[in-house]
Amino acid sequence: GVAAGGGFGAASQAPPDLPSMLLDSRIVYVGMPLVPSVTELVIAQLLWLQYDSPEKPVYVYINSEGSQNAEGQSVGFETEAYAIAD
């Protein structure tokens, strides 16, 4: 039959957003320039994951052109990053 949400087997609540699904899977994804607000969000996510389950691994995926100055010009071109957690 058709579920109340409209469609076969539809959940009764809205699906989670993609960032929440990634964080639930212990994935931190950076897909934009490394401006202060982005780096603050990444640090907050890493701190939360460390608090939540310090023994579980965290996966970091970076697809960024690097850093930008106040005018939006690229000033750094980081191509690789290594994350080491104890």
mmCIF file of N, CA, C and O in Angstrom:
data_model
loop_
_atom_site.group_PDB
_atom_site.id
_atom_site.type_symbol
_atom_site.label_atom_id
_atom_site.label_comp_id
_atom_site.label_asym_id
_atom_site.label_seq_id
_atom_site.Cartn_x
_atom_site.Cartn_y
_atom_site.Cartn_z
ATOM 1 N N GLY A 1 0.806 -1.180 0.000
ATOM 2 C CA GLY A 1 0.000 0.000 0.000
ATOM 3 C C GLY A 1 0.853 1.250 0.000
ATOM 4 O O GLY A 1 2.074 1.219 0.074
ATOM 5 N N VAL A 2 0.170 2.344 -0.040
ATOM 6 C CA VAL A 2 0.834 3.644 -0.063
ATOM 7 C C VAL A 2 0.907 4.181 1.354
ATOM 8 O O VAL A 2 -0.083 4.238 2.059
ATOM 9 N N ALA A 3 2.095 4.584 1.784
ATOM 10 C CA ALA A 3 2.280 5.146 3.117
ATOM 11 C C ALA A 3 1.776 6.577 3.151
ATOM 12 O O ALA A 3 1.612 7.217 2.116
ATOM 13 N N ALA A 4 1.549 7.086 4.344
ATOM 14 C CA ALA A 4 0.996 8.429 4.514
ATOM 15 C C ALA A 4 1.875 9.509 3.920
ATOM 16 O O ALA A 4 1.399 10.559 3.537
ATOM 17 N N GLY A 5 3.191 9.267 3.816
ATOM 18 C CA GLY A 5 4.104 10.267 3.289
ATOM 19 C C GLY A 5 3.980 10.460 1.793
ATOM 20 O O GLY A 5 4.544 11.373 1.230
ATOM 21 N N GLY A 6 3.265 9.604 1.110
ATOM 22 C CA GLY A 6 3.068 9.715 -0.325
ATOM 23 C C GLY A 6 4.066 8.871 -1.084
ATOM 24 O O GLY A 6 5.114 9.268 -1.425
ATOM 25 N N GLY A 7 3.855 7.705 -1.369
ATOM 26 C CA GLY A 7 4.807 6.849 -2.060
ATOM 27 C C GLY A 7 4.921 5.535 -1.323
ATOM 28 O O GLY A 7 4.562 5.438 -0.160
ATOM 29 N N PHE A 8 5.404 4.556 -1.991
ATOM 30 C CA PHE A 8 5.493 3.234 -1.392
ATOM 31 C C PHE A 8 6.592 3.211 -0.342
ATOM 32 O O PHE A 8 7.726 3.541 -0.622
ATOM 33 N N GLY A 9 6.249 2.836 0.853
ATOM 34 C CA GLY A 9 7.217 2.700 1.921
ATOM 35 C C GLY A 9 7.833 4.005 2.385
ATOM 36 O O GLY A 9 8.889 3.995 2.999
ATOM 37 N N ALA A 10 7.207 5.128 2.094
ATOM 38 C CA ALA A 10 7.769 6.420 2.485
ATOM 39 C C ALA A 10 7.785 6.549 4.001
ATOM 40 O O ALA A 10 6.879 6.113 4.689
ATOM 41 N N ALA A 11 8.839 7.124 4.514
ATOM 42 C CA ALA A 11 8.958 7.330 5.954
ATOM 43 C C ALA A 11 7.971 8.386 6.417
ATOM 44 O O ALA A 11 7.554 9.244 5.652
ATOM 45 N N SER A 12 7.604 8.314 7.683
ATOM 46 C CA SER A 12 6.645 9.269 8.220
ATOM 47 C C SER A 12 7.300 10.595 8.593
ATOM 48 O O SER A 12 6.620 11.517 8.996
ATOM 49 N N GLN A 13 8.610 10.696 8.482
ATOM 50 C CA GLN A 13 9.308 11.942 8.775
ATOM 51 C C GLN A 13 10.234 12.302 7.620
ATOM 52 O O GLN A 13 10.545 11.473 6.786
ATOM 53 N N ALA A 14 10.664 13.540 7.602
ATOM 54 C CA ALA A 14 11.549 13.996 6.529
ATOM 55 C C ALA A 14 12.902 13.300 6.649
ATOM 56 O O ALA A 14 13.370 13.030 7.752
ATOM 57 N N PRO A 15 13.546 13.010 5.527
ATOM 58 C CA PRO A 15 14.865 12.372 5.592
ATOM 59 C C PRO A 15 15.895 13.358 6.127
ATOM 60 O O PRO A 15 15.735 14.575 5.996
ATOM 61 N N PRO A 16 16.974 12.845 6.730
ATOM 62 C CA PRO A 16 18.013 13.762 7.219
ATOM 63 C C PRO A 16 18.748 14.417 6.057
ATOM 64 O O PRO A 16 18.769 13.894 4.947
ATOM 65 N N ASP A 17 19.343 15.554 6.328
ATOM 66 C CA ASP A 17 20.118 16.229 5.291
ATOM 67 C C ASP A 17 21.438 15.489 5.083
ATOM 68 O O ASP A 17 21.881 14.719 5.938
ATOM 69 N N LEU A 18 22.077 15.708 3.958
ATOM 70 C CA LEU A 18 23.303 15.000 3.613
ATOM 71 C C LEU A 18 24.425 15.215 4.631
ATOM 72 O O LEU A 18 25.078 14.244 5.039
ATOM 73 N N PRO A 19 24.695 16.454 5.091
ATOM 74 C CA PRO A 19 25.754 16.615 6.092
ATOM 75 C C PRO A 19 25.506 15.790 7.360
ATOM 76 O O PRO A 19 26.437 15.230 7.930
ATOM 77 N N SER A 20 24.258 15.690 7.794
ATOM 78 C CA SER A 20 23.949 14.889 8.984
ATOM 79 C C SER A 20 24.182 13.409 8.726
ATOM 80 O O SER A 20 24.693 12.689 9.594
ATOM 81 N N MET A 21 23.834 12.941 7.549
ATOM 82 C CA MET A 21 24.061 11.537 7.206
ATOM 83 C C MET A 21 25.555 11.229 7.172
ATOM 84 O O MET A 21 25.994 10.183 7.658
ATOM 85 N N LEU A 22 26.352 12.141 6.604
ATOM 86 C CA LEU A 22 27.798 11.937 6.563
ATOM 87 C C LEU A 22 28.377 11.909 7.976
ATOM 88 O O LEU A 22 29.193 11.039 8.304
ATOM 89 N N LEU A 23 27.952 12.834 8.826
ATOM 90 C CA LEU A 23 28.477 12.898 10.188
ATOM 91 C C LEU A 23 28.086 11.641 10.969
ATOM 92 O O LEU A 23 28.896 11.111 11.735
ATOM 93 N N ASP A 24 26.877 11.142 10.761
ATOM 94 C CA ASP A 24 26.455 9.900 11.415
ATOM 95 C C ASP A 24 27.337 8.726 10.990
ATOM 96 O O ASP A 24 27.517 7.783 11.754
ATOM 97 N N SER A 25 27.885 8.793 9.787
ATOM 98 C CA SER A 25 28.788 7.748 9.292
ATOM 99 C C SER A 25 30.246 8.069 9.621
ATOM 100 O O SER A 25 31.153 7.421 9.108
ATOM 101 N N ARG A 26 30.464 9.114 10.447
ATOM 102 C CA ARG A 26 31.790 9.540 10.888
ATOM 103 C C ARG A 26 32.644 10.014 9.720
ATOM 104 O O ARG A 26 33.849 9.807 9.665
ATOM 105 N N ILE A 27 31.993 10.701 8.770
ATOM 106 C CA ILE A 27 32.659 11.264 7.600
ATOM 107 C C ILE A 27 32.624 12.784 7.700
ATOM 108 O O ILE A 27 31.562 13.375 7.866
ATOM 109 N N VAL A 28 33.800 13.405 7.596
ATOM 110 C CA VAL A 28 33.905 14.864 7.533
ATOM 111 C C VAL A 28 34.308 15.194 6.102
ATOM 112 O O VAL A 28 35.327 14.726 5.608
ATOM 113 N N TYR A 29 33.494 15.992 5.421
ATOM 114 C CA TYR A 29 33.739 16.327 4.020
ATOM 115 C C TYR A 29 33.979 17.826 3.892
ATOM 116 O O TYR A 29 33.190 18.637 4.388
ATOM 117 N N VAL A 30 35.084 18.198 3.229
ATOM 118 C CA VAL A 30 35.387 19.597 2.955
ATOM 119 C C VAL A 30 35.346 19.756 1.442
ATOM 120 O O VAL A 30 36.183 19.197 0.737
ATOM 121 N N GLY A 31 34.379 20.510 0.951
ATOM 122 C CA GLY A 31 34.211 20.670 -0.487
ATOM 123 C C GLY A 31 34.178 22.112 -0.929
ATOM 124 O O GLY A 31 33.540 22.441 -1.923
ATOM 125 N N MET A 32 34.850 22.981 -0.187
ATOM 126 C CA MET A 32 34.864 24.402 -0.528
ATOM 127 C C MET A 32 36.163 25.016 -0.020
ATOM 128 O O MET A 32 36.897 24.362 0.710
ATOM 129 N N PRO A 33 36.444 26.252 -0.399
ATOM 130 C CA PRO A 33 37.671 26.899 0.078
ATOM 131 C C PRO A 33 37.729 26.956 1.606
ATOM 132 O O PRO A 33 36.701 27.038 2.282
ATOM 133 N N LEU A 34 38.929 26.929 2.141
ATOM 134 C CA LEU A 34 39.137 26.883 3.586
ATOM 135 C C LEU A 34 39.097 28.285 4.191
ATOM 136 O O LEU A 34 40.117 28.830 4.603
ATOM 137 N N VAL A 35 37.918 28.843 4.253
ATOM 138 C CA VAL A 35 37.710 30.140 4.896
ATOM 139 C C VAL A 35 37.443 29.878 6.381
ATOM 140 O O VAL A 35 37.148 28.743 6.776
ATOM 141 N N PRO A 36 37.537 30.893 7.242
ATOM 142 C CA PRO A 36 37.375 30.660 8.683
ATOM 143 C C PRO A 36 36.099 29.918 9.083
ATOM 144 O O PRO A 36 36.142 29.032 9.929
ATOM 145 N N SER A 37 34.967 30.232 8.483
ATOM 146 C CA SER A 37 33.727 29.557 8.874
ATOM 147 C C SER A 37 33.760 28.066 8.539
ATOM 148 O O SER A 37 33.227 27.242 9.275
ATOM 149 N N VAL A 38 34.418 27.705 7.450
ATOM 150 C CA VAL A 38 34.530 26.291 7.063
ATOM 151 C C VAL A 38 35.455 25.564 8.026
ATOM 152 O O VAL A 38 35.131 24.472 8.500
ATOM 153 N N THR A 39 36.591 26.169 8.337
ATOM 154 C CA THR A 39 37.521 25.502 9.246
ATOM 155 C C THR A 39 36.928 25.365 10.644
ATOM 156 O O THR A 39 37.145 24.348 11.312
ATOM 157 N N GLU A 40 36.156 26.348 11.087
ATOM 158 C CA GLU A 40 35.487 26.244 12.390
ATOM 159 C C GLU A 40 34.486 25.096 12.404
ATOM 160 O O GLU A 40 34.390 24.362 13.389
ATOM 161 N N LEU A 41 33.758 24.909 11.315
ATOM 162 C CA LEU A 41 32.799 23.811 11.220
ATOM 163 C C LEU A 41 33.515 22.463 11.232
ATOM 164 O O LEU A 41 33.085 21.531 11.917
ATOM 165 N N VAL A 42 34.602 22.350 10.499
ATOM 166 C CA VAL A 42 35.356 21.098 10.463
ATOM 167 C C VAL A 42 35.887 20.759 11.858
ATOM 168 O O VAL A 42 35.783 19.616 12.310
ATOM 169 N N ILE A 43 36.449 21.745 12.556
ATOM 170 C CA ILE A 43 36.952 21.508 13.913
ATOM 171 C C ILE A 43 35.818 21.078 14.835
ATOM 172 O O ILE A 43 35.962 20.139 15.635
ATOM 173 N N ALA A 44 34.658 21.730 14.730
ATOM 174 C CA ALA A 44 33.505 21.349 15.561
ATOM 175 C C ALA A 44 33.074 19.910 15.281
ATOM 176 O O ALA A 44 32.777 19.153 16.215
ATOM 177 N N GLN A 45 33.061 19.515 14.019
ATOM 178 C CA GLN A 45 32.685 18.146 13.678
ATOM 179 C C GLN A 45 33.694 17.142 14.236
ATOM 180 O O GLN A 45 33.314 16.108 14.794
ATOM 181 N N LEU A 46 34.991 17.446 14.095
ATOM 182 C CA LEU A 46 36.014 16.548 14.618
ATOM 183 C C LEU A 46 35.939 16.432 16.141
ATOM 184 O O LEU A 46 36.074 15.334 16.697
ATOM 185 N N LEU A 47 35.717 17.553 16.820
ATOM 186 C CA LEU A 47 35.579 17.507 18.272
ATOM 187 C C LEU A 47 34.368 16.685 18.693
ATOM 188 O O LEU A 47 34.425 15.909 19.649
ATOM 189 N N TRP A 48 33.243 16.846 17.992
ATOM 190 C CA TRP A 48 32.044 16.073 18.309
ATOM 191 C C TRP A 48 32.298 14.577 18.119
ATOM 192 O O TRP A 48 31.943 13.761 18.978
ATOM 193 N N LEU A 49 32.917 14.206 17.007
ATOM 194 C CA LEU A 49 33.167 12.790 16.736
ATOM 195 C C LEU A 49 34.135 12.204 17.767
ATOM 196 O O LEU A 49 33.969 11.050 18.189
ATOM 197 N N GLN A 50 35.127 12.971 18.191
ATOM 198 C CA GLN A 50 36.055 12.512 19.226
ATOM 199 C C GLN A 50 35.313 12.314 20.549
ATOM 200 O O GLN A 50 35.523 11.330 21.248
ATOM 201 N N TYR A 51 34.424 13.227 20.884
ATOM 202 C CA TYR A 51 33.633 13.125 22.113
ATOM 203 C C TYR A 51 32.670 11.944 22.046
ATOM 204 O O TYR A 51 32.526 11.195 23.011
ATOM 205 N N ASP A 52 32.028 11.777 20.909
ATOM 206 C CA ASP A 52 30.992 10.761 20.741
ATOM 207 C C ASP A 52 31.556 9.345 20.851
ATOM 208 O O ASP A 52 30.986 8.511 21.556
ATOM 209 N N SER A 53 32.630 9.057 20.162
ATOM 210 C CA SER A 53 33.226 7.711 20.177
ATOM 211 C C SER A 53 34.720 7.821 19.882
ATOM 212 O O SER A 53 35.143 7.676 18.731
ATOM 213 N N PRO A 54 35.526 8.073 20.906
ATOM 214 C CA PRO A 54 36.955 8.281 20.663
ATOM 215 C C PRO A 54 37.675 7.083 20.055
ATOM 216 O O PRO A 54 38.702 7.245 19.415
ATOM 217 N N GLU A 55 37.124 5.890 20.211
ATOM 218 C CA GLU A 55 37.803 4.698 19.697
ATOM 219 C C GLU A 55 37.491 4.402 18.234
ATOM 220 O O GLU A 55 38.194 3.613 17.607
ATOM 221 N N LYS A 56 36.474 5.031 17.672
ATOM 222 C CA LYS A 56 36.089 4.760 16.282
ATOM 223 C C LYS A 56 36.846 5.675 15.318
ATOM 224 O O LYS A 56 37.150 6.815 15.640
ATOM 225 N N PRO A 57 37.121 5.184 14.107
ATOM 226 C CA PRO A 57 37.836 6.025 13.128
ATOM 227 C C PRO A 57 36.954 7.142 12.574
ATOM 228 O O PRO A 57 35.719 7.039 12.578
ATOM 229 N N VAL A 58 37.616 8.177 12.103
ATOM 230 C CA VAL A 58 36.962 9.298 11.432
ATOM 231 C C VAL A 58 37.528 9.356 10.025
ATOM 232 O O VAL A 58 38.735 9.232 9.822
ATOM 233 N N TYR A 59 36.665 9.535 9.048
ATOM 234 C CA TYR A 59 37.074 9.602 7.648
ATOM 235 C C TYR A 59 36.947 11.046 7.178
ATOM 236 O O TYR A 59 35.899 11.661 7.333
ATOM 237 N N VAL A 60 38.033 11.585 6.607
ATOM 238 C CA VAL A 60 38.051 12.969 6.143
ATOM 239 C C VAL A 60 38.277 12.959 4.638
ATOM 240 O O VAL A 60 39.246 12.377 4.150
ATOM 241 N N TYR A 61 37.362 13.594 3.913
ATOM 242 C CA TYR A 61 37.478 13.727 2.461
ATOM 243 C C TYR A 61 37.625 15.207 2.153
ATOM 244 O O TYR A 61 36.810 16.017 2.573
ATOM 245 N N ILE A 62 38.656 15.551 1.393
ATOM 246 C CA ILE A 62 38.930 16.950 1.074
ATOM 247 C C ILE A 62 38.892 17.139 -0.439
ATOM 248 O O ILE A 62 39.625 16.480 -1.169
ATOM 249 N N ASN A 63 38.030 18.028 -0.878
ATOM 250 C CA ASN A 63 37.943 18.423 -2.284
ATOM 251 C C ASN A 63 37.900 19.947 -2.284
ATOM 252 O O ASN A 63 36.856 20.553 -2.464
ATOM 253 N N SER A 64 39.043 20.564 -2.030
ATOM 254 C CA SER A 64 39.114 22.007 -1.835
ATOM 255 C C SER A 64 40.252 22.575 -2.662
ATOM 256 O O SER A 64 41.290 21.936 -2.827
ATOM 257 N N GLU A 65 40.079 23.779 -3.130
ATOM 258 C CA GLU A 65 41.148 24.436 -3.872
ATOM 259 C C GLU A 65 42.122 25.127 -2.935
ATOM 260 O O GLU A 65 43.068 25.754 -3.380
ATOM 261 N N GLY A 66 41.909 25.045 -1.648
ATOM 262 C CA GLY A 66 42.836 25.604 -0.681
ATOM 263 C C GLY A 66 42.245 26.787 0.057
ATOM 264 O O GLY A 66 41.049 26.848 0.309
ATOM 265 N N SER A 67 43.095 27.730 0.398
ATOM 266 C CA SER A 67 42.695 28.903 1.172
ATOM 267 C C SER A 67 42.425 30.089 0.255
ATOM 268 O O SER A 67 42.919 30.150 -0.857
ATOM 269 N N GLN A 68 41.665 31.051 0.768
ATOM 270 C CA GLN A 68 41.392 32.277 0.032
ATOM 271 C C GLN A 68 41.629 33.470 0.932
ATOM 272 O O GLN A 68 41.451 33.389 2.144
ATOM 273 N N ASN A 69 41.986 34.607 0.314
ATOM 274 C CA ASN A 69 42.105 35.836 1.088
ATOM 275 C C ASN A 69 40.735 36.517 1.150
ATOM 276 O O ASN A 69 39.745 35.984 0.658
ATOM 277 N N ALA A 70 40.677 37.693 1.748
ATOM 278 C CA ALA A 70 39.407 38.394 1.934
ATOM 279 C C ALA A 70 38.717 38.731 0.615
ATOM 280 O O ALA A 70 37.496 38.868 0.547
ATOM 281 N N GLU A 71 39.490 38.864 -0.475
ATOM 282 C CA GLU A 71 38.914 39.185 -1.782
ATOM 283 C C GLU A 71 38.470 37.938 -2.540
ATOM 284 O O GLU A 71 37.976 38.037 -3.669
ATOM 285 N N GLY A 72 38.665 36.770 -1.959
ATOM 286 C CA GLY A 72 38.251 35.537 -2.613
ATOM 287 C C GLY A 72 39.278 34.930 -3.537
ATOM 288 O O GLY A 72 39.004 33.977 -4.254
ATOM 289 N N GLN A 73 40.498 35.468 -3.534
ATOM 290 C CA GLN A 73 41.562 34.938 -4.387
ATOM 291 C C GLN A 73 42.261 33.785 -3.682
ATOM 292 O O GLN A 73 42.508 33.838 -2.476
ATOM 293 N N SER A 74 42.562 32.752 -4.438
ATOM 294 C CA SER A 74 43.267 31.613 -3.865
ATOM 295 C C SER A 74 44.678 32.019 -3.468
ATOM 296 O O SER A 74 45.392 32.653 -4.237
ATOM 297 N N VAL A 75 45.077 31.657 -2.254
ATOM 298 C CA VAL A 75 46.421 31.979 -1.775
ATOM 299 C C VAL A 75 47.190 30.725 -1.388
ATOM 300 O O VAL A 75 48.368 30.788 -1.101
ATOM 301 N N GLY A 76 46.543 29.599 -1.383
ATOM 302 C CA GLY A 76 47.212 28.343 -1.055
ATOM 303 C C GLY A 76 46.576 27.231 -1.850
ATOM 304 O O GLY A 76 45.388 27.256 -2.125
ATOM 305 N N PHE A 77 47.346 26.295 -2.263
ATOM 306 C CA PHE A 77 46.828 25.187 -3.058
ATOM 307 C C PHE A 77 47.203 23.872 -2.381
ATOM 308 O O PHE A 77 48.106 23.184 -2.822
ATOM 309 N N GLU A 78 46.526 23.565 -1.286
ATOM 310 C CA GLU A 78 46.780 22.314 -0.591
ATOM 311 C C GLU A 78 46.196 21.175 -1.415
ATOM 312 O O GLU A 78 45.020 21.184 -1.738
ATOM 313 N N THR A 79 47.017 20.219 -1.756
ATOM 314 C CA THR A 79 46.530 19.107 -2.589
ATOM 315 C C THR A 79 46.419 17.807 -1.817
ATOM 316 O O THR A 79 45.733 16.902 -2.253
ATOM 317 N N GLU A 80 47.120 17.712 -0.697
ATOM 318 C CA GLU A 80 47.035 16.502 0.109
ATOM 319 C C GLU A 80 46.927 16.903 1.569
ATOM 320 O O GLU A 80 47.407 17.944 1.978
ATOM 321 N N ALA A 81 46.257 16.083 2.313
ATOM 322 C CA ALA A 81 46.162 16.324 3.752
ATOM 323 C C ALA A 81 46.236 14.992 4.473
ATOM 324 O O ALA A 81 45.745 13.985 3.985
ATOM 325 N N TYR A 82 46.885 14.999 5.603
ATOM 326 C CA TYR A 82 46.999 13.795 6.409
ATOM 327 C C TYR A 82 46.384 14.086 7.772
ATOM 328 O O TYR A 82 46.671 15.112 8.375
ATOM 329 N N ALA A 83 45.540 13.209 8.225
ATOM 330 C CA ALA A 83 44.940 13.345 9.548
ATOM 331 C C ALA A 83 45.427 12.186 10.404
ATOM 332 O O ALA A 83 45.316 11.045 10.025
ATOM 333 N N ILE A 84 46.006 12.534 11.521
ATOM 334 C CA ILE A 84 46.510 11.518 12.440
ATOM 335 C C ILE A 84 45.798 11.720 13.772
ATOM 336 O O ILE A 84 45.841 12.794 14.346
ATOM 337 N N ALA A 85 45.129 10.699 14.213
ATOM 338 C CA ALA A 85 44.427 10.766 15.493
ATOM 339 C C ALA A 85 44.968 9.676 16.402
ATOM 340 O O ALA A 85 45.213 8.558 15.976
ATOM 341 N N ASP A 86 45.172 10.015 17.639
ATOM 342 C CA ASP A 86 45.605 9.019 18.615
ATOM 343 C C ASP A 86 44.392 8.378 19.233
ATOM 344 O O ASP A 86 43.448 8.976 19.538
#
